[in-house]
PDB file of C-alpha atoms in Angstrom:
ATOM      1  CA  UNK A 279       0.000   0.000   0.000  1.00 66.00           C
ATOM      2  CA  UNK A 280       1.669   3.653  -0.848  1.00 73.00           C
ATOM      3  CA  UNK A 281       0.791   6.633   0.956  1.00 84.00           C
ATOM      4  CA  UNK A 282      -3.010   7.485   0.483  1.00 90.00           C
ATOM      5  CA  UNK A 283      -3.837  10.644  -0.923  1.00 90.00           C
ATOM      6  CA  UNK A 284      -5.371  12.919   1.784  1.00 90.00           C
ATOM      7  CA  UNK A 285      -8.885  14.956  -0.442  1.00 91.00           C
ATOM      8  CA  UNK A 286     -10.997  16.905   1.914  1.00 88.00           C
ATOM      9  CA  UNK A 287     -13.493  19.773   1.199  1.00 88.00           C
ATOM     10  CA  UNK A 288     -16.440  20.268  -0.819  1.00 88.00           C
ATOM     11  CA  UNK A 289     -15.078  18.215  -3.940  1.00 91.00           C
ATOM     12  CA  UNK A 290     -13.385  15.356  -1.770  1.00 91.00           C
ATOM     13  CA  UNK A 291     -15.989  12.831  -3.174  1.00 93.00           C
ATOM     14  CA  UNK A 292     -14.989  14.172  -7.380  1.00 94.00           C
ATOM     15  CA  UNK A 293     -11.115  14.164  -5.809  1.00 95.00           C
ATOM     16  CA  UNK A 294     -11.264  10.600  -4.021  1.00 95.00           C
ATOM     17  CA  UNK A 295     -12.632   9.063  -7.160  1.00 96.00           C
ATOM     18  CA  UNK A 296     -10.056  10.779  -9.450  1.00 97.00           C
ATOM     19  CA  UNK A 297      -7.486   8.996  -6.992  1.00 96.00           C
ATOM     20  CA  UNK A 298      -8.864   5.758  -7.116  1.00 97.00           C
ATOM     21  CA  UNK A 299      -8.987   5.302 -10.448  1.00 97.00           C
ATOM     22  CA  UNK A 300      -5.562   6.944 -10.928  1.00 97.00           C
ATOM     23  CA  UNK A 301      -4.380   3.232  -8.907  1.00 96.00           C
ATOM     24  CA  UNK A 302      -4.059   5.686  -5.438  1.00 96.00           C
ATOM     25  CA  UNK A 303      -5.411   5.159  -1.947  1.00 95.00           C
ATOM     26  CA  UNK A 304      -7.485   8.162  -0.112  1.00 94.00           C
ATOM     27  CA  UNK A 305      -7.733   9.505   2.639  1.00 92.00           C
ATOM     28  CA  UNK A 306     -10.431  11.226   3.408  1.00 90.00           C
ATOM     29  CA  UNK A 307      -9.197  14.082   6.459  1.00 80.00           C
ATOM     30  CA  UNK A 308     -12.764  15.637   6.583  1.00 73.00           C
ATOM     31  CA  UNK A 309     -16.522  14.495   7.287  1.00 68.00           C
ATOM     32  CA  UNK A 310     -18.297  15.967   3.827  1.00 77.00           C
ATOM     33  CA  UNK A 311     -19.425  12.583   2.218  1.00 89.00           C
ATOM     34  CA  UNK A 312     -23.094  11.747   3.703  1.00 91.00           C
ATOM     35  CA  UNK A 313     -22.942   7.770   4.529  1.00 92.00           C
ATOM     36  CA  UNK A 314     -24.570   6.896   0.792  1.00 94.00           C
ATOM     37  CA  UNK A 315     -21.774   8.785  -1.361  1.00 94.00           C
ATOM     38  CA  UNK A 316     -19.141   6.954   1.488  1.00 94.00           C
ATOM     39  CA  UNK A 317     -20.751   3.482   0.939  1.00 95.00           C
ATOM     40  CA  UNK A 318     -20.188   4.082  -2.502  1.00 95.00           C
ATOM     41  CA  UNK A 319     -16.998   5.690  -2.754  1.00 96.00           C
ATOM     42  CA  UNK A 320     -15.578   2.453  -0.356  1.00 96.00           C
ATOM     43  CA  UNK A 321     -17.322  -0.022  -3.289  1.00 97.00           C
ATOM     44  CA  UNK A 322     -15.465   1.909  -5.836  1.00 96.00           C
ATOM     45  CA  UNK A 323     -12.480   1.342  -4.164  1.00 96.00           C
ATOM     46  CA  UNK A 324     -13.036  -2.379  -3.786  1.00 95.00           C
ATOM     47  CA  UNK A 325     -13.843  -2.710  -6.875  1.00 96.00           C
ATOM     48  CA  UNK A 326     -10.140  -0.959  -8.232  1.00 96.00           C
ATOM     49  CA  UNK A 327      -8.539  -2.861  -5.282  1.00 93.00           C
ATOM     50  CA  UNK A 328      -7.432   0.494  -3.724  1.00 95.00           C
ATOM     51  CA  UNK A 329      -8.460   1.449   0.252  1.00 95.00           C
ATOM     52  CA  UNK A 330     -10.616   4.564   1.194  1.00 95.00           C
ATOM     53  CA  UNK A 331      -9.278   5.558   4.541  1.00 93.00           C
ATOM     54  CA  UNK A 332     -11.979   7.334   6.604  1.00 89.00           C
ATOM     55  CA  UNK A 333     -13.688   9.987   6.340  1.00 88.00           C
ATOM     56  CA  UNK A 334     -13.686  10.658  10.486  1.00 77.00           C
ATOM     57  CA  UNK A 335     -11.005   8.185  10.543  1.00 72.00           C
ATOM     58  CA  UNK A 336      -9.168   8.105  14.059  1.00 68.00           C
ATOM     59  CA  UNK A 337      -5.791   9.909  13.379  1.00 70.00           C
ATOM     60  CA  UNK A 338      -2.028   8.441  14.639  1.00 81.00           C
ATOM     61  CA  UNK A 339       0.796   7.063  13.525  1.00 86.00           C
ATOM     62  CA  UNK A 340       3.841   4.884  15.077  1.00 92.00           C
ATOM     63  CA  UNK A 341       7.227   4.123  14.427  1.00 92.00           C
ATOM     64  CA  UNK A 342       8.017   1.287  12.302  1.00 92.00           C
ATOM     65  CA  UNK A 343       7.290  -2.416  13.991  1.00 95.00           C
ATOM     66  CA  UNK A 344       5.207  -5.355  14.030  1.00 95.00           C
ATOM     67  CA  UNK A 345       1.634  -4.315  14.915  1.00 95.00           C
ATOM     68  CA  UNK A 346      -0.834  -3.477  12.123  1.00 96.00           C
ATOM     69  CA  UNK A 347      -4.033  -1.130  14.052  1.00 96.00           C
ATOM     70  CA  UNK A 348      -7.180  -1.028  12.375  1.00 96.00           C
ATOM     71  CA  UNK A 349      -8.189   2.530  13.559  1.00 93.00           C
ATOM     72  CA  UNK A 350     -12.176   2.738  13.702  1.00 91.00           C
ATOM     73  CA  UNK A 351     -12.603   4.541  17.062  1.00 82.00           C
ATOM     74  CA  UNK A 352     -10.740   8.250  18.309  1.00 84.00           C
ATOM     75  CA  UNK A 353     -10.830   6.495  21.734  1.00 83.00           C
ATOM     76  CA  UNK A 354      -9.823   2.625  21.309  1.00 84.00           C
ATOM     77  CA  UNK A 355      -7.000   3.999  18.791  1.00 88.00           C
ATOM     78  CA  UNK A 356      -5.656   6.447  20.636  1.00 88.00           C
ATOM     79  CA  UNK A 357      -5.142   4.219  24.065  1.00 84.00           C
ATOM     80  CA  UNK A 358      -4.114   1.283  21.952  1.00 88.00           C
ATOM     81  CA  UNK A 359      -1.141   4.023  20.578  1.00 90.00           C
ATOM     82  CA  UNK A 360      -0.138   5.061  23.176  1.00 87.00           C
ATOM     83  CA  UNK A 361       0.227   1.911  24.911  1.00 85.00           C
ATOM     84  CA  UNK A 362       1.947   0.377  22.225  1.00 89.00           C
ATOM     85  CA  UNK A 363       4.217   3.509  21.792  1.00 90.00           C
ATOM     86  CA  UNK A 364       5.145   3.369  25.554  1.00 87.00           C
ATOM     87  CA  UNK A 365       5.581  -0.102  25.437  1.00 87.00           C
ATOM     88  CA  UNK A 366       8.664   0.301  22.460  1.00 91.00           C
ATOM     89  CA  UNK A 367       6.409  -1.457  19.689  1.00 93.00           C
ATOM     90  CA  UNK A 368       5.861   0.363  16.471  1.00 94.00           C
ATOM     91  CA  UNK A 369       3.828  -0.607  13.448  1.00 95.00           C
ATOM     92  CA  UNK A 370       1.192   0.696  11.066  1.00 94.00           C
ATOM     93  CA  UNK A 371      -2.359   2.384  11.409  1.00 95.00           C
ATOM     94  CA  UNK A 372      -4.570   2.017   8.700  1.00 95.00           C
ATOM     95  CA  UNK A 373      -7.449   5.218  10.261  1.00 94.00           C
ATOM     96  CA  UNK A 374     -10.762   3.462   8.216  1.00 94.00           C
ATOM     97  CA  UNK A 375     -13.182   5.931   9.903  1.00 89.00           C
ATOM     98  CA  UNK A 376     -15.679   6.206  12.465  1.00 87.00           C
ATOM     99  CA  UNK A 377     -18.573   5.177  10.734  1.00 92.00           C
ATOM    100  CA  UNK A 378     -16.680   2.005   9.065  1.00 94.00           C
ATOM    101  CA  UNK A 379     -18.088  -0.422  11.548  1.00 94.00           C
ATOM    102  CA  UNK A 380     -21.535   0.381  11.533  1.00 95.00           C
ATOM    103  CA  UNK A 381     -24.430  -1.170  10.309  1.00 96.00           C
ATOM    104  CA  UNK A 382     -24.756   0.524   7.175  1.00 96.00           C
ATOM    105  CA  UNK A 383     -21.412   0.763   6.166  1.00 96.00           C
ATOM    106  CA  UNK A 384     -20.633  -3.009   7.267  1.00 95.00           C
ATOM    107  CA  UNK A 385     -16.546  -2.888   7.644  1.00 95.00           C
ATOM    108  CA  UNK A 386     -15.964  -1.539   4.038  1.00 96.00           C
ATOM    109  CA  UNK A 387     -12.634  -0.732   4.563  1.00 96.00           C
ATOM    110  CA  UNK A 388     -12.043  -2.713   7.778  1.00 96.00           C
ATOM    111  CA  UNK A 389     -11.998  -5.995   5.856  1.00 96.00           C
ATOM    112  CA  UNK A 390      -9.651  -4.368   3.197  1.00 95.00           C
ATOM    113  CA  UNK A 391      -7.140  -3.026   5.503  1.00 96.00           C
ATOM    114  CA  UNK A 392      -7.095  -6.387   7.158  1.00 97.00           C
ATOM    115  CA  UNK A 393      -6.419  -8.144   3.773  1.00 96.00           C
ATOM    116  CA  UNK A 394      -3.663  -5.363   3.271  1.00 95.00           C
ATOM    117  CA  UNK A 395      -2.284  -5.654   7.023  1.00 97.00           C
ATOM    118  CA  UNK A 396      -2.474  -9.605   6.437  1.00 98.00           C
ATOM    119  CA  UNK A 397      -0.421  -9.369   3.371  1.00 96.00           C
ATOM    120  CA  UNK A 398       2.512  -6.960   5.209  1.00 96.00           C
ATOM    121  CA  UNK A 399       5.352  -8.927   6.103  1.00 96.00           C
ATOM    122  CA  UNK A 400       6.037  -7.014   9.326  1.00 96.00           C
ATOM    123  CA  UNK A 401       3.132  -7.394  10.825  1.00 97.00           C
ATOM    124  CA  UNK A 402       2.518 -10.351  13.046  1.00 96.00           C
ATOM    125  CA  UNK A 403      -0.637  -9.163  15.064  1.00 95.00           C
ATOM    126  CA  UNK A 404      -3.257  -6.726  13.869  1.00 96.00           C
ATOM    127  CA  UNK A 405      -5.477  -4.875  16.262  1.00 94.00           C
ATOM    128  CA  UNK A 406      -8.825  -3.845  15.366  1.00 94.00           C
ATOM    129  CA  UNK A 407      -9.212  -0.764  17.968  1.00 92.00           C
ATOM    130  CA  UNK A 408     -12.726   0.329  17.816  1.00 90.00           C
ATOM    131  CA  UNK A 409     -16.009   0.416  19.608  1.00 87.00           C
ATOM    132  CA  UNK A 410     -18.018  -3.321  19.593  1.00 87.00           C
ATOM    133  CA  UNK A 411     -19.914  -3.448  15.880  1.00 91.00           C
ATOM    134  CA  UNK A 412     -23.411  -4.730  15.738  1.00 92.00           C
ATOM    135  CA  UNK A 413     -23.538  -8.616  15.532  1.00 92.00           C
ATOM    136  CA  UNK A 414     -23.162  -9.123  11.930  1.00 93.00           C
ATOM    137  CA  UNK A 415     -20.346  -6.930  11.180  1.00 94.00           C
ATOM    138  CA  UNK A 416     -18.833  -8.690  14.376  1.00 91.00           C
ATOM    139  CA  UNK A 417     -19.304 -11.821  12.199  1.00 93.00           C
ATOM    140  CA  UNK A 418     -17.994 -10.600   8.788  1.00 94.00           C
ATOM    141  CA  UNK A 419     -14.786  -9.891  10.721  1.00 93.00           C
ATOM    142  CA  UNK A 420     -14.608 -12.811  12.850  1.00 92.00           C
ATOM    143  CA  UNK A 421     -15.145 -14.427   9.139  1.00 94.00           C
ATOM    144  CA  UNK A 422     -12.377 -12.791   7.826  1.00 95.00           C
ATOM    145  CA  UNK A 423      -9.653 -12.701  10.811  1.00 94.00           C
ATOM    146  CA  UNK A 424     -10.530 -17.014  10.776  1.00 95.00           C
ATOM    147  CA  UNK A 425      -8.728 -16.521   7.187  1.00 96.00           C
ATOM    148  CA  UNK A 426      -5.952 -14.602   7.917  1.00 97.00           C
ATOM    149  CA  UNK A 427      -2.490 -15.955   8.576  1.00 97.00           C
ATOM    150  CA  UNK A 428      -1.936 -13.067  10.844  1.00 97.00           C
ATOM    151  CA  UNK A 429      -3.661 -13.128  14.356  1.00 94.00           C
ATOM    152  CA  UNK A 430      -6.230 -10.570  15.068  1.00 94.00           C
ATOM    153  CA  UNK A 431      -7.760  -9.034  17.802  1.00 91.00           C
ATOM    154  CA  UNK A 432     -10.050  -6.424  18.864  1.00 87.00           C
ATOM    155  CA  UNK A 433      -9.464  -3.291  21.451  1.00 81.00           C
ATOM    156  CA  UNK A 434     -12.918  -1.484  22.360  1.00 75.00           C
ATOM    157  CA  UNK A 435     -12.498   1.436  24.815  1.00 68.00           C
ATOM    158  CA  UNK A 436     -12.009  -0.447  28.116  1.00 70.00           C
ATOM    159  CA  UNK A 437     -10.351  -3.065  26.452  1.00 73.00           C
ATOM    160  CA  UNK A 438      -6.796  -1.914  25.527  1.00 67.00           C
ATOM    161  CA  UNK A 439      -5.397  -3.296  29.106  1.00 71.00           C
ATOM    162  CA  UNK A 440      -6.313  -6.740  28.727  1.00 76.00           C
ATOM    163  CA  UNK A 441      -5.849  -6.942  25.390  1.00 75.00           C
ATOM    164  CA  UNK A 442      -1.846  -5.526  25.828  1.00 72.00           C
ATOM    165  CA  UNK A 443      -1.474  -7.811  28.583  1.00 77.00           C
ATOM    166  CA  UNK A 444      -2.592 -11.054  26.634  1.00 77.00           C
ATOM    167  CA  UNK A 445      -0.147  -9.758  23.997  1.00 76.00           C
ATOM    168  CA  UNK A 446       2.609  -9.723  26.836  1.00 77.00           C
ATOM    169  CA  UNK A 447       2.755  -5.602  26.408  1.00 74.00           C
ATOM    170  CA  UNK A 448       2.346  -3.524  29.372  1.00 66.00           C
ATOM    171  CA  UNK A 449      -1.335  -1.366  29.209  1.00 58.00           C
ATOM    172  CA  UNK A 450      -0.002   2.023  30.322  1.00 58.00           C
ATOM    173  CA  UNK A 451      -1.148   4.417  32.107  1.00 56.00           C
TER     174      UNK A 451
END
């Protein structure tokens, strides 16, 4: 995956498609699209095998390692972080947005990034770090970790502590 093209604004959805089909991943910084043109926009994407990160994606980054985080929620993400960061461990953060999870949406980009997180060679756990999803997105990505050669597993705010300490990482403060 190269560096996603960041489109915000009041042409991001024009912009994001011109990326996509230019063989580039988005980002999309701001909240313009409503939840059809994002549903969309993520299906376009699919379709051109490219990833639409966010829009309302939880921001962050960390130094180069062997984590992959699946950024959904501001809160889960930004505890699992900084745990991780004061723990030493580095990796990537793939920010698929806030509404990614939700019913209506159904893990769009979730499932992509963990295809693309599955498919880095540095990465040997990914963590999804987001707020529980309704029961049959829970499913699609219970489907799709099962498939994976790279364990995954999920942070919801309140989580991040025990799920640091069953990957042998101390939770922070």
């Amino acid at each position: 995956m190269s560096e996603p093209v960041p489109v915000a604004g009041p042409h991001a959805l024009r912009e994001a498609v011109a990326a996509l089909r230019r063989g580039r991943d988005v980002l999309l910084s701001g909240a313009e699209l409503t939840l059809s043109e994002e549903i969309a926009l993520k299906d376009e994407a699919a379709a051109l095998g490219r990833l639409v990160l966010g829009p309302g994606a939880a921001p962050g980054t960390l130094p180069p390692g062997r984590f992959g985080v699946v950024g959904v929620g501001a809160e889960a993400t930004g505890r699992v972080l900084r745990s991780l960061t004061l723990a030493g461990e580095g990796g990537r953060v793939l920010p698929v947005g806030s509404r990614d999870l939700s019913a209506a949406v159904c893990g769009r980009s979730t499932l992509q990034a963990l295809a693309a997180l599955d498919e880095d060679p540095l990465v040997t756990v990914i963590v999804i770090a987001a707020e529980p999803p309704p029961p049959e997105v829970s499913a699609l990505l219970r489907e799709a970790a099962r498939r994976l050669a790279t364990p995954v597993v999920s942070a919801a705010p309140g989580e991040e502590r025990a799920v640091l300490a069953r990957l042998g990482l101390p939770a922070g403060p």
